[in-house]
Amino acid sequence: MTGQGSGHTAGAFDIRTVIALLFAVYGVVLVVVGATQPQSAVDKAAGLNINLWAGIGMIVFAVVLVGWARLRPIVVPDEARTPTPEP
């Protein structure tokens, strides 16, 4: 791409940002559920608080996606470029 500087970034409309938001919301819900569930529920899962660990993993994944979107933004051209027909 020759016009690297021309255009603007996708910003909030970048699919990575949208997916990161969804993972972050679900991750926070799972962390809250995992932190408040009784010990008897943890004992049923072989002593592993899977809701808590899955929520933490989802939040970490969301942070990675946001970091990726910020470090390597998608550049949207300002105007649609149409190839000029050759004579």
Short mmCIF file of N, CA and C in Angstrom, two decimals:
data_model
loop_
_atom_site.label_atom_id
_atom_site.label_comp_id
_atom_site.label_asym_id
_atom_site.label_seq_id
_atom_site.Cartn_x
_atom_site.Cartn_y
_atom_site.Cartn_z
N MET A 1 0.84 -1.17 0.00
CA MET A 1 0.00 0.00 0.00
C MET A 1 0.89 1.24 0.00
N THR A 2 0.78 2.04 -1.02
CA THR A 2 1.66 3.18 -1.15
C THR A 2 1.20 4.36 -0.32
N GLY A 3 -0.08 4.56 -0.16
CA GLY A 3 -0.59 5.70 0.61
C GLY A 3 -0.76 5.34 2.07
N GLN A 4 0.30 4.95 2.72
CA GLN A 4 0.24 4.49 4.11
C GLN A 4 -0.26 5.59 5.03
N GLY A 5 0.10 6.85 4.77
CA GLY A 5 -0.28 7.93 5.66
C GLY A 5 -1.67 8.48 5.39
N SER A 6 -2.22 8.24 4.19
CA SER A 6 -3.52 8.80 3.87
C SER A 6 -4.63 7.92 4.42
N GLY A 7 -5.67 8.55 4.90
CA GLY A 7 -6.80 7.81 5.44
C GLY A 7 -6.91 7.97 6.93
N HIS A 8 -7.87 7.27 7.50
CA HIS A 8 -8.07 7.30 8.95
C HIS A 8 -8.24 5.87 9.44
N THR A 9 -8.11 5.69 10.74
CA THR A 9 -8.20 4.34 11.29
C THR A 9 -9.67 3.97 11.52
N ALA A 10 -9.92 2.66 11.60
CA ALA A 10 -11.28 2.18 11.80
C ALA A 10 -11.77 2.49 13.21
N GLY A 11 -10.87 2.57 14.18
CA GLY A 11 -11.23 2.95 15.55
C GLY A 11 -12.19 1.97 16.20
N ALA A 12 -13.31 2.47 16.68
CA ALA A 12 -14.28 1.64 17.40
C ALA A 12 -14.97 0.65 16.47
N PHE A 13 -14.92 0.87 15.18
CA PHE A 13 -15.59 -0.02 14.23
C PHE A 13 -14.70 -1.16 13.78
N ASP A 14 -13.48 -1.22 14.30
CA ASP A 14 -12.59 -2.34 14.02
C ASP A 14 -13.17 -3.59 14.67
N ILE A 15 -13.23 -4.68 13.95
CA ILE A 15 -13.86 -5.90 14.46
C ILE A 15 -13.13 -6.43 15.69
N ARG A 16 -11.84 -6.17 15.77
CA ARG A 16 -11.09 -6.61 16.95
C ARG A 16 -11.55 -5.89 18.20
N THR A 17 -11.91 -4.62 18.07
CA THR A 17 -12.40 -3.85 19.21
C THR A 17 -13.77 -4.35 19.66
N VAL A 18 -14.63 -4.66 18.70
CA VAL A 18 -15.96 -5.16 19.02
C VAL A 18 -15.87 -6.51 19.73
N ILE A 19 -15.05 -7.41 19.20
CA ILE A 19 -14.88 -8.73 19.81
C ILE A 19 -14.25 -8.59 21.19
N ALA A 20 -13.29 -7.69 21.34
CA ALA A 20 -12.66 -7.48 22.65
C ALA A 20 -13.68 -6.98 23.67
N LEU A 21 -14.58 -6.11 23.25
CA LEU A 21 -15.61 -5.62 24.15
C LEU A 21 -16.51 -6.76 24.62
N LEU A 22 -16.90 -7.62 23.69
CA LEU A 22 -17.75 -8.76 24.07
C LEU A 22 -17.03 -9.70 25.03
N PHE A 23 -15.79 -10.02 24.74
CA PHE A 23 -15.02 -10.89 25.62
C PHE A 23 -14.83 -10.25 27.00
N ALA A 24 -14.60 -8.95 27.04
CA ALA A 24 -14.41 -8.26 28.31
C ALA A 24 -15.68 -8.29 29.15
N VAL A 25 -16.82 -8.05 28.53
CA VAL A 25 -18.09 -8.06 29.27
C VAL A 25 -18.36 -9.45 29.82
N TYR A 26 -18.25 -10.48 28.98
CA TYR A 26 -18.49 -11.85 29.44
C TYR A 26 -17.44 -12.27 30.47
N GLY A 27 -16.22 -11.81 30.29
CA GLY A 27 -15.17 -12.13 31.25
C GLY A 27 -15.43 -11.54 32.62
N VAL A 28 -15.88 -10.30 32.66
CA VAL A 28 -16.21 -9.66 33.94
C VAL A 28 -17.37 -10.39 34.61
N VAL A 29 -18.37 -10.77 33.84
CA VAL A 29 -19.50 -11.52 34.41
C VAL A 29 -19.01 -12.84 35.00
N LEU A 30 -18.16 -13.56 34.29
CA LEU A 30 -17.65 -14.83 34.81
C LEU A 30 -16.77 -14.64 36.04
N VAL A 31 -15.98 -13.57 36.08
CA VAL A 31 -15.16 -13.32 37.26
C VAL A 31 -16.05 -13.04 38.47
N VAL A 32 -17.10 -12.26 38.29
CA VAL A 32 -18.01 -11.97 39.40
C VAL A 32 -18.71 -13.24 39.86
N VAL A 33 -19.19 -14.05 38.92
CA VAL A 33 -19.85 -15.31 39.28
C VAL A 33 -18.87 -16.25 39.96
N GLY A 34 -17.67 -16.34 39.44
CA GLY A 34 -16.67 -17.23 40.03
C GLY A 34 -16.22 -16.79 41.40
N ALA A 35 -16.17 -15.48 41.62
CA ALA A 35 -15.72 -14.98 42.92
C ALA A 35 -16.80 -15.11 43.99
N THR A 36 -18.06 -15.20 43.57
CA THR A 36 -19.15 -15.25 44.55
C THR A 36 -19.78 -16.62 44.71
N GLN A 37 -19.33 -17.61 43.96
CA GLN A 37 -19.96 -18.93 44.08
C GLN A 37 -19.47 -19.65 45.33
N PRO A 38 -20.31 -20.49 45.91
CA PRO A 38 -19.93 -21.17 47.16
C PRO A 38 -18.88 -22.26 46.92
N GLN A 39 -18.23 -22.64 47.99
CA GLN A 39 -17.18 -23.66 47.91
C GLN A 39 -17.73 -25.00 47.45
N SER A 40 -18.98 -25.28 47.72
CA SER A 40 -19.57 -26.56 47.30
C SER A 40 -19.62 -26.68 45.78
N ALA A 41 -19.84 -25.56 45.10
CA ALA A 41 -19.84 -25.57 43.63
C ALA A 41 -18.43 -25.79 43.10
N VAL A 42 -17.44 -25.25 43.77
CA VAL A 42 -16.05 -25.44 43.35
C VAL A 42 -15.64 -26.89 43.58
N ASP A 43 -16.10 -27.47 44.67
CA ASP A 43 -15.78 -28.87 44.96
C ASP A 43 -16.36 -29.82 43.91
N LYS A 44 -17.52 -29.48 43.34
CA LYS A 44 -18.12 -30.30 42.29
C LYS A 44 -17.25 -30.32 41.03
N ALA A 45 -16.48 -29.28 40.82
CA ALA A 45 -15.62 -29.17 39.64
C ALA A 45 -14.19 -29.57 39.95
N ALA A 46 -14.02 -30.55 40.82
CA ALA A 46 -12.71 -31.09 41.19
C ALA A 46 -11.81 -30.02 41.81
N GLY A 47 -12.40 -29.07 42.52
CA GLY A 47 -11.62 -28.05 43.21
C GLY A 47 -11.13 -26.92 42.33
N LEU A 48 -11.58 -26.87 41.08
CA LEU A 48 -11.14 -25.82 40.15
C LEU A 48 -12.27 -24.82 39.95
N ASN A 49 -12.01 -23.58 40.24
CA ASN A 49 -13.01 -22.53 40.04
C ASN A 49 -12.98 -22.11 38.58
N ILE A 50 -13.66 -22.88 37.75
CA ILE A 50 -13.57 -22.70 36.30
C ILE A 50 -14.16 -21.38 35.83
N ASN A 51 -15.20 -20.90 36.50
CA ASN A 51 -15.77 -19.61 36.10
C ASN A 51 -14.77 -18.48 36.30
N LEU A 52 -14.09 -18.52 37.41
CA LEU A 52 -13.09 -17.48 37.70
C LEU A 52 -11.94 -17.53 36.70
N TRP A 53 -11.40 -18.70 36.45
CA TRP A 53 -10.27 -18.83 35.53
C TRP A 53 -10.67 -18.54 34.08
N ALA A 54 -11.85 -18.96 33.67
CA ALA A 54 -12.31 -18.65 32.31
C ALA A 54 -12.53 -17.15 32.15
N GLY A 55 -13.07 -16.50 33.18
CA GLY A 55 -13.28 -15.05 33.13
C GLY A 55 -11.97 -14.29 33.04
N ILE A 56 -10.99 -14.73 33.82
CA ILE A 56 -9.67 -14.07 33.76
C ILE A 56 -9.06 -14.27 32.37
N GLY A 57 -9.19 -15.47 31.83
CA GLY A 57 -8.66 -15.73 30.49
C GLY A 57 -9.33 -14.88 29.42
N MET A 58 -10.64 -14.69 29.56
CA MET A 58 -11.36 -13.86 28.58
C MET A 58 -10.96 -12.39 28.68
N ILE A 59 -10.73 -11.92 29.89
CA ILE A 59 -10.29 -10.53 30.06
C ILE A 59 -8.89 -10.35 29.49
N VAL A 60 -8.01 -11.30 29.71
CA VAL A 60 -6.65 -11.22 29.15
C VAL A 60 -6.71 -11.22 27.62
N PHE A 61 -7.56 -12.08 27.06
CA PHE A 61 -7.72 -12.13 25.61
C PHE A 61 -8.25 -10.80 25.08
N ALA A 62 -9.18 -10.17 25.79
CA ALA A 62 -9.72 -8.88 25.37
C ALA A 62 -8.63 -7.81 25.38
N VAL A 63 -7.77 -7.84 26.40
CA VAL A 63 -6.67 -6.87 26.47
C VAL A 63 -5.70 -7.07 25.31
N VAL A 64 -5.43 -8.33 24.96
CA VAL A 64 -4.54 -8.62 23.84
C VAL A 64 -5.15 -8.10 22.53
N LEU A 65 -6.44 -8.31 22.33
CA LEU A 65 -7.09 -7.82 21.11
C LEU A 65 -7.06 -6.29 21.03
N VAL A 66 -7.31 -5.61 22.13
CA VAL A 66 -7.28 -4.15 22.12
C VAL A 66 -5.85 -3.66 21.86
N GLY A 67 -4.87 -4.32 22.47
CA GLY A 67 -3.48 -3.95 22.20
C GLY A 67 -3.10 -4.15 20.75
N TRP A 68 -3.55 -5.24 20.17
CA TRP A 68 -3.29 -5.51 18.76
C TRP A 68 -3.95 -4.44 17.88
N ALA A 69 -5.18 -4.08 18.20
CA ALA A 69 -5.88 -3.07 17.42
C ALA A 69 -5.22 -1.70 17.55
N ARG A 70 -4.63 -1.41 18.70
CA ARG A 70 -3.98 -0.11 18.88
C ARG A 70 -2.59 -0.08 18.24
N LEU A 71 -1.88 -1.20 18.30
CA LEU A 71 -0.53 -1.23 17.72
C LEU A 71 -0.55 -1.33 16.20
N ARG A 72 -1.51 -2.05 15.65
CA ARG A 72 -1.61 -2.22 14.19
C ARG A 72 -3.01 -1.83 13.71
N PRO A 73 -3.33 -0.54 13.70
CA PRO A 73 -4.69 -0.13 13.31
C PRO A 73 -4.94 -0.35 11.82
N ILE A 74 -6.19 -0.58 11.50
CA ILE A 74 -6.60 -0.73 10.11
C ILE A 74 -6.83 0.67 9.54
N VAL A 75 -6.18 0.98 8.43
CA VAL A 75 -6.30 2.30 7.81
C VAL A 75 -7.36 2.23 6.72
N VAL A 76 -8.36 3.10 6.87
CA VAL A 76 -9.45 3.19 5.90
C VAL A 76 -9.15 4.39 5.00
N PRO A 77 -9.11 4.19 3.69
CA PRO A 77 -8.81 5.32 2.80
C PRO A 77 -9.92 6.37 2.87
N ASP A 78 -9.52 7.65 2.70
CA ASP A 78 -10.49 8.74 2.76
C ASP A 78 -11.48 8.70 1.61
N GLU A 79 -11.03 8.31 0.46
CA GLU A 79 -11.91 8.25 -0.71
C GLU A 79 -11.67 6.93 -1.43
N ALA A 80 -12.70 6.46 -2.04
CA ALA A 80 -12.57 5.20 -2.78
C ALA A 80 -11.74 5.46 -4.03
N ARG A 81 -10.71 4.67 -4.17
CA ARG A 81 -9.83 4.82 -5.34
C ARG A 81 -10.25 3.83 -6.39
N THR A 82 -10.54 4.35 -7.56
CA THR A 82 -10.91 3.48 -8.68
C THR A 82 -9.74 3.47 -9.66
N PRO A 83 -9.41 2.31 -10.16
CA PRO A 83 -8.31 2.27 -11.14
C PRO A 83 -8.70 3.00 -12.42
N THR A 84 -7.75 3.73 -12.95
CA THR A 84 -8.02 4.45 -14.20
C THR A 84 -7.83 3.46 -15.36
N PRO A 85 -8.76 3.46 -16.29
CA PRO A 85 -8.64 2.54 -17.43
C PRO A 85 -7.49 2.95 -18.33
N GLU A 86 -6.79 1.95 -18.80
CA GLU A 86 -5.68 2.22 -19.72
C GLU A 86 -6.23 2.37 -21.13
N PRO A 87 -5.66 3.31 -21.91
CA PRO A 87 -6.15 3.51 -23.29
C PRO A 87 -5.78 2.39 -24.23
#
